[in-house]
PDB file of C-alpha atoms and ligand atoms in Angstrom:
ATOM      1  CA  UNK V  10     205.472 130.122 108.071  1.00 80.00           C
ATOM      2  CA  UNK V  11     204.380 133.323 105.640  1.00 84.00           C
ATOM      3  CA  UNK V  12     207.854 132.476 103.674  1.00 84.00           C
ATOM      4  CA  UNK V  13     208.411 130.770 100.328  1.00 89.00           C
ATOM      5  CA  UNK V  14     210.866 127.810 100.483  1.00 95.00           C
ATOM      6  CA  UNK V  15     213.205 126.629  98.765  1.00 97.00           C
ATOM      7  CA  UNK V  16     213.779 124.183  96.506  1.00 97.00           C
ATOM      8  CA  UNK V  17     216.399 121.227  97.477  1.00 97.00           C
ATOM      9  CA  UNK V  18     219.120 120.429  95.676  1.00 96.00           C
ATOM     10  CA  UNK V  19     219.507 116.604  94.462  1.00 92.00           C
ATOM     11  CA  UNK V  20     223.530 116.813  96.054  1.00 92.00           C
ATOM     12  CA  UNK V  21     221.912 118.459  99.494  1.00 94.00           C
ATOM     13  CA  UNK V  22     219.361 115.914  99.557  1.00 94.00           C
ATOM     14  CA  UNK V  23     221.721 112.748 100.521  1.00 90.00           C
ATOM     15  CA  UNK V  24     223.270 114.668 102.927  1.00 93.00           C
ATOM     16  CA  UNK V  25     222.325 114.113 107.137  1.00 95.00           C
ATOM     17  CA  UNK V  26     220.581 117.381 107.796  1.00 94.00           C
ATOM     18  CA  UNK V  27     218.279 116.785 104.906  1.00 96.00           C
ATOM     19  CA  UNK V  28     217.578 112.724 106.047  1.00 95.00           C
ATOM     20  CA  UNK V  29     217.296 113.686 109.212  1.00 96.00           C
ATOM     21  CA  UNK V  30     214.684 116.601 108.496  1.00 97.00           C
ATOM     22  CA  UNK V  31     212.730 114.074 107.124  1.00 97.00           C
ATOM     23  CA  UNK V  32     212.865 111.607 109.627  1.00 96.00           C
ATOM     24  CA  UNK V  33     211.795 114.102 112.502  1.00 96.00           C
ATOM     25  CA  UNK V  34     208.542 115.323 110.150  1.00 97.00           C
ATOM     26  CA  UNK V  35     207.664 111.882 109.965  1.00 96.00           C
ATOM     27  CA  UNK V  36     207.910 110.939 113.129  1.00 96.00           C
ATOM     28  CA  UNK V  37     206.157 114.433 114.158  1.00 96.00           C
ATOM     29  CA  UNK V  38     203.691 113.516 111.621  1.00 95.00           C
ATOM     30  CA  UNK V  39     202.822 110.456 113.308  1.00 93.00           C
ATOM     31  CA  UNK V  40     203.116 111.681 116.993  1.00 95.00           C
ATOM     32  CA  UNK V  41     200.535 114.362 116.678  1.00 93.00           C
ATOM     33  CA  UNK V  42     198.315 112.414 114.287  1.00 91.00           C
ATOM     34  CA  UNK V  43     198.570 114.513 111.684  1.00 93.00           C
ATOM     35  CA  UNK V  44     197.954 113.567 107.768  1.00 95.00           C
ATOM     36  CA  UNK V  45     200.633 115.972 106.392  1.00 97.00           C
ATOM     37  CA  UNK V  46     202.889 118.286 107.969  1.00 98.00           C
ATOM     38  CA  UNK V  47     205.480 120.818 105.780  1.00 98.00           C
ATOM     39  CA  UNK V  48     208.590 121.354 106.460  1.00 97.00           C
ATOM     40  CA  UNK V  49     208.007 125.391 107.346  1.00 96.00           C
ATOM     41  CA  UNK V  50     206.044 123.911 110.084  1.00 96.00           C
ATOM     42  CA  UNK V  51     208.818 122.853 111.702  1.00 95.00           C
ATOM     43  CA  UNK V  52     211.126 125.545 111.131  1.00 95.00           C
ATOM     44  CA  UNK V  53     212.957 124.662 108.103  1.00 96.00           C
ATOM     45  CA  UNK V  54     212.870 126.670 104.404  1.00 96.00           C
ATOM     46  CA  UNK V  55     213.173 123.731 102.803  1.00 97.00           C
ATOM     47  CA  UNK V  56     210.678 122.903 100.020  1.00 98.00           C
ATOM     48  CA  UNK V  57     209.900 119.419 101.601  1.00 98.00           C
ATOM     49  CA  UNK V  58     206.719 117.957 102.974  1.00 98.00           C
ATOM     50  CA  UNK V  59     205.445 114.418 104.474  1.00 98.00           C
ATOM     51  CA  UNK V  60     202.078 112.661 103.876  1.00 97.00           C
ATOM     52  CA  UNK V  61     200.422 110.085 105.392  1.00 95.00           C
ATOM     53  CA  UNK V  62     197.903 108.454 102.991  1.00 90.00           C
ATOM     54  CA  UNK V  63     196.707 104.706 102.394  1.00 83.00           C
ATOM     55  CA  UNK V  64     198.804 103.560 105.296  1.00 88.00           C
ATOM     56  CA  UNK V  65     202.175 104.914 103.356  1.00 91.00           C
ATOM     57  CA  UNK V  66     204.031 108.181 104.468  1.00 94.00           C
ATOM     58  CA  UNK V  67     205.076 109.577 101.301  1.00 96.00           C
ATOM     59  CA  UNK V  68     208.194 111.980 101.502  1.00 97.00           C
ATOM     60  CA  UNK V  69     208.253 114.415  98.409  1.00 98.00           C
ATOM     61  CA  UNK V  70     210.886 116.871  97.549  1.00 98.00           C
ATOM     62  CA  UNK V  71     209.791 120.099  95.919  1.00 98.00           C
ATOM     63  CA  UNK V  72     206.411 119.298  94.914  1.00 98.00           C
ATOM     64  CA  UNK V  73     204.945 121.104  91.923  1.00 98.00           C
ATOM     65  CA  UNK V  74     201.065 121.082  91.018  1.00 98.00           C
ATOM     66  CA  UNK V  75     200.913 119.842  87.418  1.00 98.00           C
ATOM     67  CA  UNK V  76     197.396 120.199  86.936  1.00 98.00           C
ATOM     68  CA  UNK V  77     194.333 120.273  88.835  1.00 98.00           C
ATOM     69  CA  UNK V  78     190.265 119.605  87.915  1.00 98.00           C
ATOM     70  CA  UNK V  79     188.252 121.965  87.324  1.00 98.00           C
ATOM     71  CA  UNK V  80     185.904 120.584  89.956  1.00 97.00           C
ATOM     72  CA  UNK V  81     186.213 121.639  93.307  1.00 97.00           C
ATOM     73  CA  UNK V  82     184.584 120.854  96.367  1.00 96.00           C
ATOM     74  CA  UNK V  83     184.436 121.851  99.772  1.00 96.00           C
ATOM     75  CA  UNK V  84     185.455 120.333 103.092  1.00 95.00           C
ATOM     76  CA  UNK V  85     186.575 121.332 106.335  1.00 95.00           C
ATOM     77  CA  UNK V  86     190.261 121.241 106.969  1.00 96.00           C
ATOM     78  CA  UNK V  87     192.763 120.821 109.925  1.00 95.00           C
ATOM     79  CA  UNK V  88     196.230 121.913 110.364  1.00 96.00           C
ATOM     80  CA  UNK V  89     198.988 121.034 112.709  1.00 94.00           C
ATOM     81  CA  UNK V  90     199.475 124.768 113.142  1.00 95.00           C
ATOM     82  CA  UNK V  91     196.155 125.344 114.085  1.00 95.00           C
ATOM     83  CA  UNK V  92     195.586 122.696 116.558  1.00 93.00           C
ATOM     84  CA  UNK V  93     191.767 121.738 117.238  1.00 93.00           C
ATOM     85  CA  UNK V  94     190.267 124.095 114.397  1.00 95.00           C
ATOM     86  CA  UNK V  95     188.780 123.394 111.414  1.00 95.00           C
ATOM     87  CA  UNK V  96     188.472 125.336 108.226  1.00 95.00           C
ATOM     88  CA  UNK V  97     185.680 124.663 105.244  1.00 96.00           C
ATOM     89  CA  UNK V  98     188.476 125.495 101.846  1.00 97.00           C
ATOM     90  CA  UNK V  99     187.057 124.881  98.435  1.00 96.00           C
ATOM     91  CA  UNK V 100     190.067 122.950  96.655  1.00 97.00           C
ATOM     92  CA  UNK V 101     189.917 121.315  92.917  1.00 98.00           C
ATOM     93  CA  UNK V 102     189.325 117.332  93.355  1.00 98.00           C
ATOM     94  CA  UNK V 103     191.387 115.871  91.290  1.00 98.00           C
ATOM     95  CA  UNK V 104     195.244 116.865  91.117  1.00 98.00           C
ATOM     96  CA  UNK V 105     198.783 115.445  89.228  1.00 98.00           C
ATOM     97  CA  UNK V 106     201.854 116.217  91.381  1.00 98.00           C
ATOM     98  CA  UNK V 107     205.277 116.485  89.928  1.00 98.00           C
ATOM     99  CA  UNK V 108     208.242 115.457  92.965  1.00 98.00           C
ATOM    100  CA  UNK V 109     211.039 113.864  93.946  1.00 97.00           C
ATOM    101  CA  UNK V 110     211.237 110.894  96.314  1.00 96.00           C
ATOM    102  CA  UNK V 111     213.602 111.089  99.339  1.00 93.00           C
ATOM    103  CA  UNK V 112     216.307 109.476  97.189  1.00 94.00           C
ATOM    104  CA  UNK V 113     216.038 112.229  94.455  1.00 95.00           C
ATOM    105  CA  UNK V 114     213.932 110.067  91.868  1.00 96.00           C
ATOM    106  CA  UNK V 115     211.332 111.631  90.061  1.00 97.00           C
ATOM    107  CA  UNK V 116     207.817 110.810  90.673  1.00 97.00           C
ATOM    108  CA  UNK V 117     204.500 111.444  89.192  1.00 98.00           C
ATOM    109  CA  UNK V 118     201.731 111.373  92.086  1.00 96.00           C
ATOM    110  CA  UNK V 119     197.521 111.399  90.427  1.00 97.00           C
ATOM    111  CA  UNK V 120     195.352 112.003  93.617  1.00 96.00           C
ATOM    112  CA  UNK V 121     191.997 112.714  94.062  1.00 95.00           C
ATOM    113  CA  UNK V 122     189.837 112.894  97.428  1.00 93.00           C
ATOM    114  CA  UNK V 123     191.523 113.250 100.367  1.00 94.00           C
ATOM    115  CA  UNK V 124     195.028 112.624  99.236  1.00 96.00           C
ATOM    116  CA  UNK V 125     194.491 115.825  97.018  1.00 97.00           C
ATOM    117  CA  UNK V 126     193.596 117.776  99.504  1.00 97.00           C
ATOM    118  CA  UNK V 127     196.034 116.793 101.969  1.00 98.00           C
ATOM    119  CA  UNK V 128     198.672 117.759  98.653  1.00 98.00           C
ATOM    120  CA  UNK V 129     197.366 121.202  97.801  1.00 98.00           C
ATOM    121  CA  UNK V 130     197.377 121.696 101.828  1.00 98.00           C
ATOM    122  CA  UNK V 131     201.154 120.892 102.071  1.00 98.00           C
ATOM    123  CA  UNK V 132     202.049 122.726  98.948  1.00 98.00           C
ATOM    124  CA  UNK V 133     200.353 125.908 100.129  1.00 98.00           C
ATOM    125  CA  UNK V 134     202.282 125.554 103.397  1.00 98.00           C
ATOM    126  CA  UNK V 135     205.640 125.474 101.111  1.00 97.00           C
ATOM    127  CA  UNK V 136     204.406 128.894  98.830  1.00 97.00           C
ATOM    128  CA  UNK V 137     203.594 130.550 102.411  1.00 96.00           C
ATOM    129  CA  UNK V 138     199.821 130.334 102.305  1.00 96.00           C
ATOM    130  CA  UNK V 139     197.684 128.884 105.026  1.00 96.00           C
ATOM    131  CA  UNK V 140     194.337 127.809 105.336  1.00 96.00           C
ATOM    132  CA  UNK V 141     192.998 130.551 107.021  1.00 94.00           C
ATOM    133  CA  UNK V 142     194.187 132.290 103.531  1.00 95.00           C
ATOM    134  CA  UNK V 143     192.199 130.320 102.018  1.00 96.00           C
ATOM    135  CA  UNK V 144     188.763 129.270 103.888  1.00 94.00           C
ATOM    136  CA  UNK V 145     185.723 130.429 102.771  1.00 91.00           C
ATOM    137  CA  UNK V 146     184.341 132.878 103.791  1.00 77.00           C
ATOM    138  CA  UNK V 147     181.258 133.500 105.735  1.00 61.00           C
ATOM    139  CA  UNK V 148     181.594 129.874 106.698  1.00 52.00           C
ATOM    140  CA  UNK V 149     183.896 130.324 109.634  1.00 50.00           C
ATOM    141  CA  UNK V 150     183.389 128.995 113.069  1.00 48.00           C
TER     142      UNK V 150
HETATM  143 ZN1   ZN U  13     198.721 122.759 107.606  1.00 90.63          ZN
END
């Protein structure tokens, strides 16, 4: 989970392996009640990640932080990896995502709240950082 992925090619993306990847994180997703799971997490290097926010699962392909406020705030966050625990990150509030849908179209994501969290969360995961990387500290436990 420490590795960098890789980004997906749009040719790669139609193929099986890739739909099927997809399939299994959402369905994983779902099983462990999860709001966002990355595709490291499951054993793949593929720069992919799932999302379950307003009642849609949103699939994006090598997401890219565009920009991100300047305001942060803290909140305690969970992780499928880290099942049961809870870590306090400080993350920016607002964020614009850059991605591709699971059909290879581009789209432009603006999230703020939870949704933005949940992002930066899975994005970390694909760059190899976690969010015991990233939890403040002296607020542990
Ligand atoms: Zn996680």
């Amino acid at each position: 989970m420490r590795k960098k992925t890789r980004e997906v090619k749009v040719e790669e993306l139609k193929g099986p392996k890739i739909q099927r990847l997809i399939l299994d994180m959402a369905k994983t997703m779902e099983v462990e009640k999860g709001v966002g799971l990355a595709a490291p997490q499951v054993g793949s290097d593929l720069r992919i990640c799932t999302i379950a926010a307003d009642d849609e699962v949103y699939v994006l392909i090598n997401p890219k932080i565009k920009s991100s406020s300047r305001k942060k705030d803290i909140f305690e966050e969970g992780c499928l990896s880290f099942p049961g625990k809870f870590f306090p990150v400080e993350r920016p509030i607002n964020v614009k995502v850059q991605a591709r849908d699971r059909g290879g179209k581009k789209v432009k994501i603006k999230a703020d709240g939870l949704f933005a969290r949940v992002l930066q969360h899975e994005i970390d995961h694909l760059d190899g950082i976690l969010v015991i990387d990233r939890a403040v500290k002296g607020k542990l436990g």
